[in-house]
PDB file of C-alpha atoms in Angstrom:
ATOM      1  CA  ASP A   1     -36.331  83.298 -20.118  1.00 96.00           C
ATOM      2  CA  ILE A   2     -34.002  81.167 -18.012  1.00 98.00           C
ATOM      3  CA  GLN A   3     -30.502  80.950 -19.421  1.00 98.00           C
ATOM      4  CA  MET A   4     -28.517  77.751 -18.923  1.00 98.00           C
ATOM      5  CA  THR A   5     -24.738  77.977 -19.032  1.00 98.00           C
ATOM      6  CA  GLN A   6     -22.584  74.874 -19.184  1.00 98.00           C
ATOM      7  CA  SER A   7     -18.894  74.635 -18.529  1.00 98.00           C
ATOM      8  CA  PRO A   8     -16.619  73.646 -20.002  1.00 98.00           C
ATOM      9  CA  SER A   9     -17.791  73.714 -23.632  1.00 98.00           C
ATOM     10  CA  SER A  10     -15.460  70.837 -24.364  1.00 97.00           C
ATOM     11  CA  LEU A  11     -12.962  68.678 -22.568  1.00 97.00           C
ATOM     12  CA  SER A  12     -10.423  66.012 -23.374  1.00 97.00           C
ATOM     13  CA  ALA A  13     -10.119  63.127 -20.989  1.00 96.00           C
ATOM     14  CA  SER A  14      -8.748  59.607 -20.812  1.00 95.00           C
ATOM     15  CA  VAL A  15     -10.526  56.373 -20.090  1.00 96.00           C
ATOM     16  CA  GLY A  16     -10.747  56.035 -16.326  1.00 96.00           C
ATOM     17  CA  ASP A  17     -10.706  59.765 -15.617  1.00 97.00           C
ATOM     18  CA  ARG A  18     -13.240  61.454 -13.374  1.00 97.00           C
ATOM     19  CA  VAL A  19     -15.157  64.083 -15.335  1.00 97.00           C
ATOM     20  CA  THR A  20     -17.352  66.878 -13.991  1.00 98.00           C
ATOM     21  CA  ILE A  21     -19.580  69.153 -16.054  1.00 98.00           C
ATOM     22  CA  THR A  22     -21.256  72.177 -14.515  1.00 98.00           C
ATOM     23  CA  CYS A  23     -24.562  73.755 -15.480  1.00 98.00           C
ATOM     24  CA  ARG A  24     -25.713  77.099 -14.094  1.00 98.00           C
ATOM     25  CA  ALA A  25     -29.208  78.551 -14.377  1.00 98.00           C
ATOM     26  CA  SER A  26     -29.801  82.291 -14.538  1.00 98.00           C
ATOM     27  CA  GLN A  27     -32.480  81.945 -11.826  1.00 98.00           C
ATOM     28  CA  SER A  28     -33.582  79.234  -9.462  1.00 98.00           C
ATOM     29  CA  ILE A  29     -35.088  76.167 -11.080  1.00 98.00           C
ATOM     30  CA  SER A  30     -35.389  74.108  -7.881  1.00 97.00           C
ATOM     31  CA  ARG A  31     -34.370  70.618  -9.020  1.00 97.00           C
ATOM     32  CA  TRP A  32     -36.122  70.693 -12.387  1.00 97.00           C
ATOM     33  CA  LEU A  33     -33.028  69.871 -14.359  1.00 98.00           C
ATOM     34  CA  ALA A  34     -32.255  67.104 -16.816  1.00 98.00           C
ATOM     35  CA  TRP A  35     -29.060  65.890 -18.446  1.00 98.00           C
ATOM     36  CA  TYR A  36     -28.956  64.347 -21.927  1.00 98.00           C
ATOM     37  CA  GLN A  37     -26.273  62.458 -23.795  1.00 98.00           C
ATOM     38  CA  GLN A  38     -26.014  62.820 -27.552  1.00 98.00           C
ATOM     39  CA  LYS A  39     -23.756  60.928 -29.922  1.00 98.00           C
ATOM     40  CA  PRO A  40     -23.076  62.089 -33.492  1.00 96.00           C
ATOM     41  CA  GLY A  41     -26.008  61.579 -35.825  1.00 96.00           C
ATOM     42  CA  LYS A  42     -28.244  60.313 -33.043  1.00 98.00           C
ATOM     43  CA  ALA A  43     -31.085  61.741 -31.006  1.00 98.00           C
ATOM     44  CA  PRO A  44     -30.366  62.835 -27.444  1.00 98.00           C
ATOM     45  CA  LYS A  45     -31.005  60.330 -24.683  1.00 98.00           C
ATOM     46  CA  LEU A  46     -32.224  61.237 -21.216  1.00 98.00           C
ATOM     47  CA  LEU A  47     -29.549  60.455 -18.635  1.00 98.00           C
ATOM     48  CA  ILE A  48     -30.727  62.156 -15.464  1.00 98.00           C
ATOM     49  CA  TYR A  49     -33.929  63.917 -14.441  1.00 97.00           C
ATOM     50  CA  GLN A  50     -34.851  65.996 -11.430  1.00 97.00           C
ATOM     51  CA  ALA A  51     -31.167  66.796 -10.996  1.00 98.00           C
ATOM     52  CA  SER A  52     -30.073  63.443  -9.609  1.00 98.00           C
ATOM     53  CA  ASN A  53     -32.381  60.627 -10.726  1.00 97.00           C
ATOM     54  CA  LEU A  54     -30.732  58.237 -13.184  1.00 98.00           C
ATOM     55  CA  GLU A  55     -32.714  56.728 -16.014  1.00 97.00           C
ATOM     56  CA  SER A  56     -32.852  52.937 -15.819  1.00 96.00           C
ATOM     57  CA  TRP A  57     -30.299  52.389 -18.599  1.00 96.00           C
ATOM     58  CA  VAL A  58     -27.673  54.683 -17.120  1.00 98.00           C
ATOM     59  CA  PRO A  59     -24.602  53.103 -15.494  1.00 98.00           C
ATOM     60  CA  SER A  60     -23.911  53.983 -11.869  1.00 97.00           C
ATOM     61  CA  ARG A  61     -20.678  55.782 -12.805  1.00 98.00           C
ATOM     62  CA  PHE A  62     -22.916  58.709 -13.774  1.00 98.00           C
ATOM     63  CA  SER A  63     -24.300  60.957 -11.068  1.00 98.00           C
ATOM     64  CA  GLY A  64     -26.032  64.301 -10.882  1.00 98.00           C
ATOM     65  CA  SER A  65     -26.308  66.807  -8.095  1.00 98.00           C
ATOM     66  CA  GLY A  66     -27.364  70.344  -7.316  1.00 98.00           C
ATOM     67  CA  SER A  67     -30.387  72.516  -6.792  1.00 98.00           C
ATOM     68  CA  GLY A  68     -31.403  76.103  -7.288  1.00 98.00           C
ATOM     69  CA  THR A  69     -28.979  77.508  -9.834  1.00 98.00           C
ATOM     70  CA  GLU A  70     -25.952  75.228  -9.802  1.00 98.00           C
ATOM     71  CA  PHE A  71     -25.808  71.643 -10.974  1.00 98.00           C
ATOM     72  CA  THR A  72     -23.163  69.082 -11.829  1.00 98.00           C
ATOM     73  CA  LEU A  73     -22.934  65.932 -13.889  1.00 98.00           C
ATOM     74  CA  THR A  74     -20.125  63.615 -12.823  1.00 98.00           C
ATOM     75  CA  ILE A  75     -18.753  60.548 -14.548  1.00 98.00           C
ATOM     76  CA  SER A  76     -16.676  58.753 -11.934  1.00 98.00           C
ATOM     77  CA  SER A  77     -14.592  56.671 -14.342  1.00 97.00           C
ATOM     78  CA  LEU A  78     -14.890  57.602 -17.996  1.00 97.00           C
ATOM     79  CA  GLN A  79     -15.518  54.702 -20.355  1.00 96.00           C
ATOM     80  CA  PRO A  80     -15.150  54.547 -24.163  1.00 94.00           C
ATOM     81  CA  ASP A  81     -18.941  54.597 -24.594  1.00 95.00           C
ATOM     82  CA  ASP A  82     -19.175  57.907 -22.713  1.00 96.00           C
ATOM     83  CA  PHE A  83     -17.500  60.029 -25.365  1.00 93.00           C
ATOM     84  CA  ALA A  84     -20.378  62.220 -26.483  1.00 97.00           C
ATOM     85  CA  THR A  85     -21.919  65.651 -26.049  1.00 98.00           C
ATOM     86  CA  TYR A  86     -23.856  66.333 -22.870  1.00 98.00           C
ATOM     87  CA  TYR A  87     -26.630  68.898 -22.483  1.00 98.00           C
ATOM     88  CA  CYS A  88     -28.419  70.199 -19.428  1.00 98.00           C
ATOM     89  CA  GLN A  89     -32.006  71.416 -19.711  1.00 98.00           C
ATOM     90  CA  GLN A  90     -34.311  73.229 -17.317  1.00 98.00           C
ATOM     91  CA  TYR A  91     -37.975  72.332 -17.143  1.00 97.00           C
ATOM     92  CA  ASN A  92     -38.998  74.706 -14.394  1.00 96.00           C
ATOM     93  CA  SER A  93     -40.685  77.109 -16.775  1.00 95.00           C
ATOM     94  CA  TYR A  94     -41.393  77.899 -20.403  1.00 95.00           C
ATOM     95  CA  PRO A  95     -39.611  78.336 -22.668  1.00 96.00           C
ATOM     96  CA  ARG A  96     -37.659  75.200 -21.864  1.00 97.00           C
ATOM     97  CA  THR A  97     -33.985  75.947 -22.348  1.00 98.00           C
ATOM     98  CA  PHE A  98     -30.850  73.899 -22.884  1.00 98.00           C
ATOM     99  CA  GLY A  99     -27.242  74.545 -22.080  1.00 98.00           C
ATOM    100  CA  GLN A 100     -24.941  74.953 -25.055  1.00 98.00           C
ATOM    101  CA  GLY A 101     -23.497  71.471 -24.598  1.00 98.00           C
ATOM    102  CA  THR A 102     -20.230  69.945 -23.406  1.00 98.00           C
ATOM    103  CA  LYS A 103     -18.334  67.763 -25.829  1.00 98.00           C
ATOM    104  CA  VAL A 104     -16.327  65.042 -24.112  1.00 98.00           C
ATOM    105  CA  GLU A 105     -13.484  63.901 -26.329  1.00 96.00           C
ATOM    106  CA  ILE A 106     -10.776  61.297 -26.072  1.00 87.00           C
ATOM    107  CA  LYS A 107      -7.390  62.541 -24.925  1.00 87.00           C
TER     108      LYS A 107
ATOM    109  CA  GLU B   1     -40.606  50.175 -26.203  1.00 95.00           C
ATOM    110  CA  VAL B   2     -41.907  53.635 -27.004  1.00 97.00           C
ATOM    111  CA  GLN B   3     -41.505  54.590 -30.632  1.00 98.00           C
ATOM    112  CA  LEU B   4     -41.572  58.056 -32.178  1.00 98.00           C
ATOM    113  CA  VAL B   5     -41.160  58.425 -35.923  1.00 98.00           C
ATOM    114  CA  GLU B   6     -40.942  61.847 -37.526  1.00 98.00           C
ATOM    115  CA  SER B   7     -41.663  62.591 -41.164  1.00 98.00           C
ATOM    116  CA  GLY B   8     -42.315  65.534 -43.452  1.00 98.00           C
ATOM    117  CA  GLY B   9     -38.921  67.189 -43.559  1.00 97.00           C
ATOM    118  CA  GLY B  10     -37.304  68.350 -46.750  1.00 98.00           C
ATOM    119  CA  LEU B  11     -36.064  71.297 -48.757  1.00 98.00           C
ATOM    120  CA  VAL B  12     -38.271  74.396 -48.801  1.00 98.00           C
ATOM    121  CA  GLN B  13     -37.749  77.923 -50.057  1.00 98.00           C
ATOM    122  CA  PRO B  14     -37.626  80.880 -47.675  1.00 98.00           C
ATOM    123  CA  GLY B  15     -41.156  82.021 -46.940  1.00 98.00           C
ATOM    124  CA  GLY B  16     -42.528  78.558 -47.623  1.00 98.00           C
ATOM    125  CA  SER B  17     -44.415  76.120 -45.417  1.00 98.00           C
ATOM    126  CA  LEU B  18     -43.935  72.566 -44.251  1.00 98.00           C
ATOM    127  CA  ARG B  19     -45.821  70.242 -41.926  1.00 98.00           C
ATOM    128  CA  LEU B  20     -43.962  67.739 -39.802  1.00 98.00           C
ATOM    129  CA  SER B  21     -45.588  64.666 -38.319  1.00 98.00           C
ATOM    130  CA  CYS B  22     -44.554  62.404 -35.465  1.00 98.00           C
ATOM    131  CA  ALA B  23     -46.205  58.998 -35.239  1.00 98.00           C
ATOM    132  CA  ALA B  24     -46.198  57.631 -31.708  1.00 98.00           C
ATOM    133  CA  SER B  25     -46.691  54.069 -30.542  1.00 97.00           C
ATOM    134  CA  ARG B  26     -46.404  51.753 -27.552  1.00 97.00           C
ATOM    135  CA  PHE B  27     -47.630  54.200 -24.948  1.00 96.00           C
ATOM    136  CA  THR B  28     -50.893  55.959 -24.135  1.00 96.00           C
ATOM    137  CA  PHE B  29     -50.295  58.997 -26.336  1.00 96.00           C
ATOM    138  CA  SER B  30     -53.079  61.179 -24.949  1.00 95.00           C
ATOM    139  CA  ASN B  31     -51.640  60.997 -21.414  1.00 95.00           C
ATOM    140  CA  TYR B  32     -48.448  62.875 -22.223  1.00 95.00           C
ATOM    141  CA  ALA B  33     -47.401  66.303 -23.352  1.00 96.00           C
ATOM    142  CA  MET B  34     -45.300  66.236 -26.501  1.00 97.00           C
ATOM    143  CA  SER B  35     -42.647  68.664 -27.682  1.00 97.00           C
ATOM    144  CA  TRP B  36     -40.638  69.586 -30.729  1.00 98.00           C
ATOM    145  CA  VAL B  37     -36.938  70.261 -30.271  1.00 98.00           C
ATOM    146  CA  ARG B  38     -34.621  71.269 -33.089  1.00 98.00           C
ATOM    147  CA  GLN B  39     -30.907  71.228 -33.729  1.00 98.00           C
ATOM    148  CA  ALA B  40     -29.283  73.366 -36.406  1.00 98.00           C
ATOM    149  CA  PRO B  41     -26.337  71.724 -38.182  1.00 97.00           C
ATOM    150  CA  GLY B  42     -23.364  71.547 -35.828  1.00 96.00           C
ATOM    151  CA  LYS B  43     -25.241  73.430 -33.095  1.00 98.00           C
ATOM    152  CA  GLY B  44     -26.949  72.696 -29.802  1.00 98.00           C
ATOM    153  CA  LEU B  45     -30.506  71.800 -28.916  1.00 98.00           C
ATOM    154  CA  GLU B  46     -33.320  74.359 -29.050  1.00 98.00           C
ATOM    155  CA  TRP B  47     -36.774  73.672 -27.660  1.00 98.00           C
ATOM    156  CA  VAL B  48     -39.456  74.791 -30.110  1.00 98.00           C
ATOM    157  CA  SER B  49     -42.923  74.009 -28.790  1.00 97.00           C
ATOM    158  CA  VAL B  50     -45.026  71.836 -26.487  1.00 96.00           C
ATOM    159  CA  ILE B  51     -48.625  70.674 -26.492  1.00 96.00           C
ATOM    160  CA  SER B  52     -50.451  69.170 -23.541  1.00 94.00           C
ATOM    161  CA  GLY B  53     -51.916  65.689 -23.654  1.00 94.00           C
ATOM    162  CA  SER B  54     -55.398  66.954 -24.374  1.00 93.00           C
ATOM    163  CA  GLY B  55     -54.135  69.488 -26.880  1.00 93.00           C
ATOM    164  CA  GLY B  56     -55.642  72.344 -24.927  1.00 93.00           C
ATOM    165  CA  ASN B  57     -52.402  74.062 -23.945  1.00 94.00           C
ATOM    166  CA  THR B  58     -49.493  75.033 -26.121  1.00 96.00           C
ATOM    167  CA  TYR B  59     -46.296  77.047 -25.715  1.00 95.00           C
ATOM    168  CA  PHE B  60     -43.755  78.252 -28.246  1.00 97.00           C
ATOM    169  CA  ALA B  61     -40.236  79.570 -28.339  1.00 97.00           C
ATOM    170  CA  ASP B  62     -40.111  83.266 -29.197  1.00 97.00           C
ATOM    171  CA  SER B  63     -38.125  82.412 -32.328  1.00 97.00           C
ATOM    172  CA  VAL B  64     -41.118  80.589 -33.867  1.00 98.00           C
ATOM    173  CA  LYS B  65     -44.106  82.261 -32.204  1.00 98.00           C
ATOM    174  CA  GLY B  66     -46.667  83.373 -34.731  1.00 97.00           C
ATOM    175  CA  ARG B  67     -45.127  81.258 -37.504  1.00 98.00           C
ATOM    176  CA  PHE B  68     -45.363  77.696 -36.165  1.00 98.00           C
ATOM    177  CA  THR B  69     -48.413  75.835 -34.900  1.00 98.00           C
ATOM    178  CA  ILE B  70     -48.380  72.620 -32.885  1.00 98.00           C
ATOM    179  CA  SER B  71     -51.278  70.186 -32.828  1.00 97.00           C
ATOM    180  CA  ARG B  72     -52.048  66.554 -32.147  1.00 97.00           C
ATOM    181  CA  ASP B  73     -54.582  63.949 -33.146  1.00 98.00           C
ATOM    182  CA  ASN B  74     -54.948  61.585 -30.215  1.00 97.00           C
ATOM    183  CA  SER B  75     -57.135  59.233 -32.261  1.00 97.00           C
ATOM    184  CA  LYS B  76     -54.206  58.753 -34.641  1.00 98.00           C
ATOM    185  CA  ASN B  77     -51.428  58.967 -32.016  1.00 98.00           C
ATOM    186  CA  THR B  78     -49.799  61.657 -34.095  1.00 98.00           C
ATOM    187  CA  LEU B  79     -48.153  64.985 -33.291  1.00 98.00           C
ATOM    188  CA  TYR B  80     -47.799  67.770 -35.860  1.00 98.00           C
ATOM    189  CA  LEU B  81     -45.785  70.916 -36.382  1.00 98.00           C
ATOM    190  CA  GLN B  82     -47.059  73.328 -39.013  1.00 98.00           C
ATOM    191  CA  MET B  83     -44.244  75.638 -40.022  1.00 98.00           C
ATOM    192  CA  ASN B  84     -45.049  78.778 -42.028  1.00 98.00           C
ATOM    193  CA  SER B  85     -42.974  81.740 -43.187  1.00 98.00           C
ATOM    194  CA  LEU B  86     -39.853  79.623 -42.974  1.00 98.00           C
ATOM    195  CA  ARG B  87     -36.465  81.285 -42.716  1.00 98.00           C
ATOM    196  CA  ALA B  88     -32.936  80.086 -43.332  1.00 98.00           C
ATOM    197  CA  GLU B  89     -32.378  80.021 -39.576  1.00 98.00           C
ATOM    198  CA  ASP B  90     -35.125  77.395 -39.234  1.00 98.00           C
ATOM    199  CA  THR B  91     -32.836  74.889 -40.957  1.00 98.00           C
ATOM    200  CA  ALA B  92     -32.365  72.077 -38.487  1.00 98.00           C
ATOM    201  CA  VAL B  93     -33.095  68.508 -37.567  1.00 98.00           C
ATOM    202  CA  TYR B  94     -36.471  68.510 -35.844  1.00 98.00           C
ATOM    203  CA  TYR B  95     -37.083  65.953 -33.115  1.00 98.00           C
ATOM    204  CA  CYS B  96     -40.336  65.111 -31.438  1.00 98.00           C
ATOM    205  CA  ALA B  97     -39.950  64.266 -27.782  1.00 98.00           C
ATOM    206  CA  LYS B  98     -42.224  62.709 -25.177  1.00 97.00           C
ATOM    207  CA  SER B  99     -42.561  64.071 -21.663  1.00 96.00           C
ATOM    208  CA  TYR B 100     -41.742  61.442 -19.052  1.00 91.00           C
ATOM    209  CA  SER B 101     -44.590  62.381 -16.770  1.00 84.00           C
ATOM    210  CA  SER B 102     -48.083  63.713 -17.139  1.00 78.00           C
ATOM    211  CA  GLY B 103     -47.363  66.549 -14.725  1.00 78.00           C
ATOM    212  CA  SER B 104     -46.315  70.114 -15.408  1.00 77.00           C
ATOM    213  CA  TYR B 105     -42.645  69.448 -14.757  1.00 84.00           C
ATOM    214  CA  SER B 106     -41.191  66.881 -17.067  1.00 91.00           C
ATOM    215  CA  ALA B 107     -38.047  66.204 -19.033  1.00 95.00           C
ATOM    216  CA  PHE B 108     -38.069  64.273 -22.308  1.00 97.00           C
ATOM    217  CA  ASP B 109     -37.624  60.544 -21.908  1.00 97.00           C
ATOM    218  CA  TYR B 110     -38.055  59.446 -25.524  1.00 98.00           C
ATOM    219  CA  TRP B 111     -37.028  61.145 -28.741  1.00 98.00           C
ATOM    220  CA  GLY B 112     -37.651  60.364 -32.381  1.00 98.00           C
ATOM    221  CA  GLN B 113     -34.827  59.934 -34.864  1.00 98.00           C
ATOM    222  CA  GLY B 114     -35.363  63.424 -36.254  1.00 98.00           C
ATOM    223  CA  THR B 115     -36.320  64.859 -39.635  1.00 98.00           C
ATOM    224  CA  LEU B 116     -34.192  67.402 -41.477  1.00 98.00           C
ATOM    225  CA  VAL B 117     -35.703  70.664 -42.624  1.00 98.00           C
ATOM    226  CA  THR B 118     -33.609  72.754 -44.993  1.00 98.00           C
ATOM    227  CA  VAL B 119     -34.723  76.267 -45.856  1.00 98.00           C
ATOM    228  CA  SER B 120     -32.868  77.491 -48.886  1.00 97.00           C
ATOM    229  CA  SER B 121     -33.456  78.978 -52.305  1.00 96.00           C
TER     230      SER B 121
END
């Protein structure tokens, strides 16, 4: 099974800050990586697929990059609506696996 | 917009069974693989199972293999998860999720609201 490791597990940041979350795969997954945003009590929402493709609803302050085993999610200027937990997920092979999540909190 | 509505969750004793359903609408259900993903209270996301659009291919997480069965009825636009021999560690919110493409490599572009399964005596 492919293990996905996110860092950090949590972070505190202020509105306007640049935030970067890293996701590492235990073996190469090409670019078959997605990022999800989840708010408390809600289902996850797809943010980015194939490592860098933004879903239509996603603001341009979000970006994704990487390939192989190392990936990043960047929020260029954190907004109040962005405080949430973010998960990466590989879909290169079964079983599909998620990172443990990164909780972005208000400083 | 795509709609996924789960049902069937509830309280069940260890060793018991439960069947979850996910009613899909506003897309061509049979064209897309569908998955179940669960989230234990206060924990992260865990993929559980997937079924292809035709229903001919299925995969399971090791944690549920042999105990859970996934199926679909394309005439009713409904996805199912039959859960047997339930354990306390199966307690979670169960989400159904749609694959965004019909290909082999696909993330999940739509999720249901989730249904809570609690396994406890």
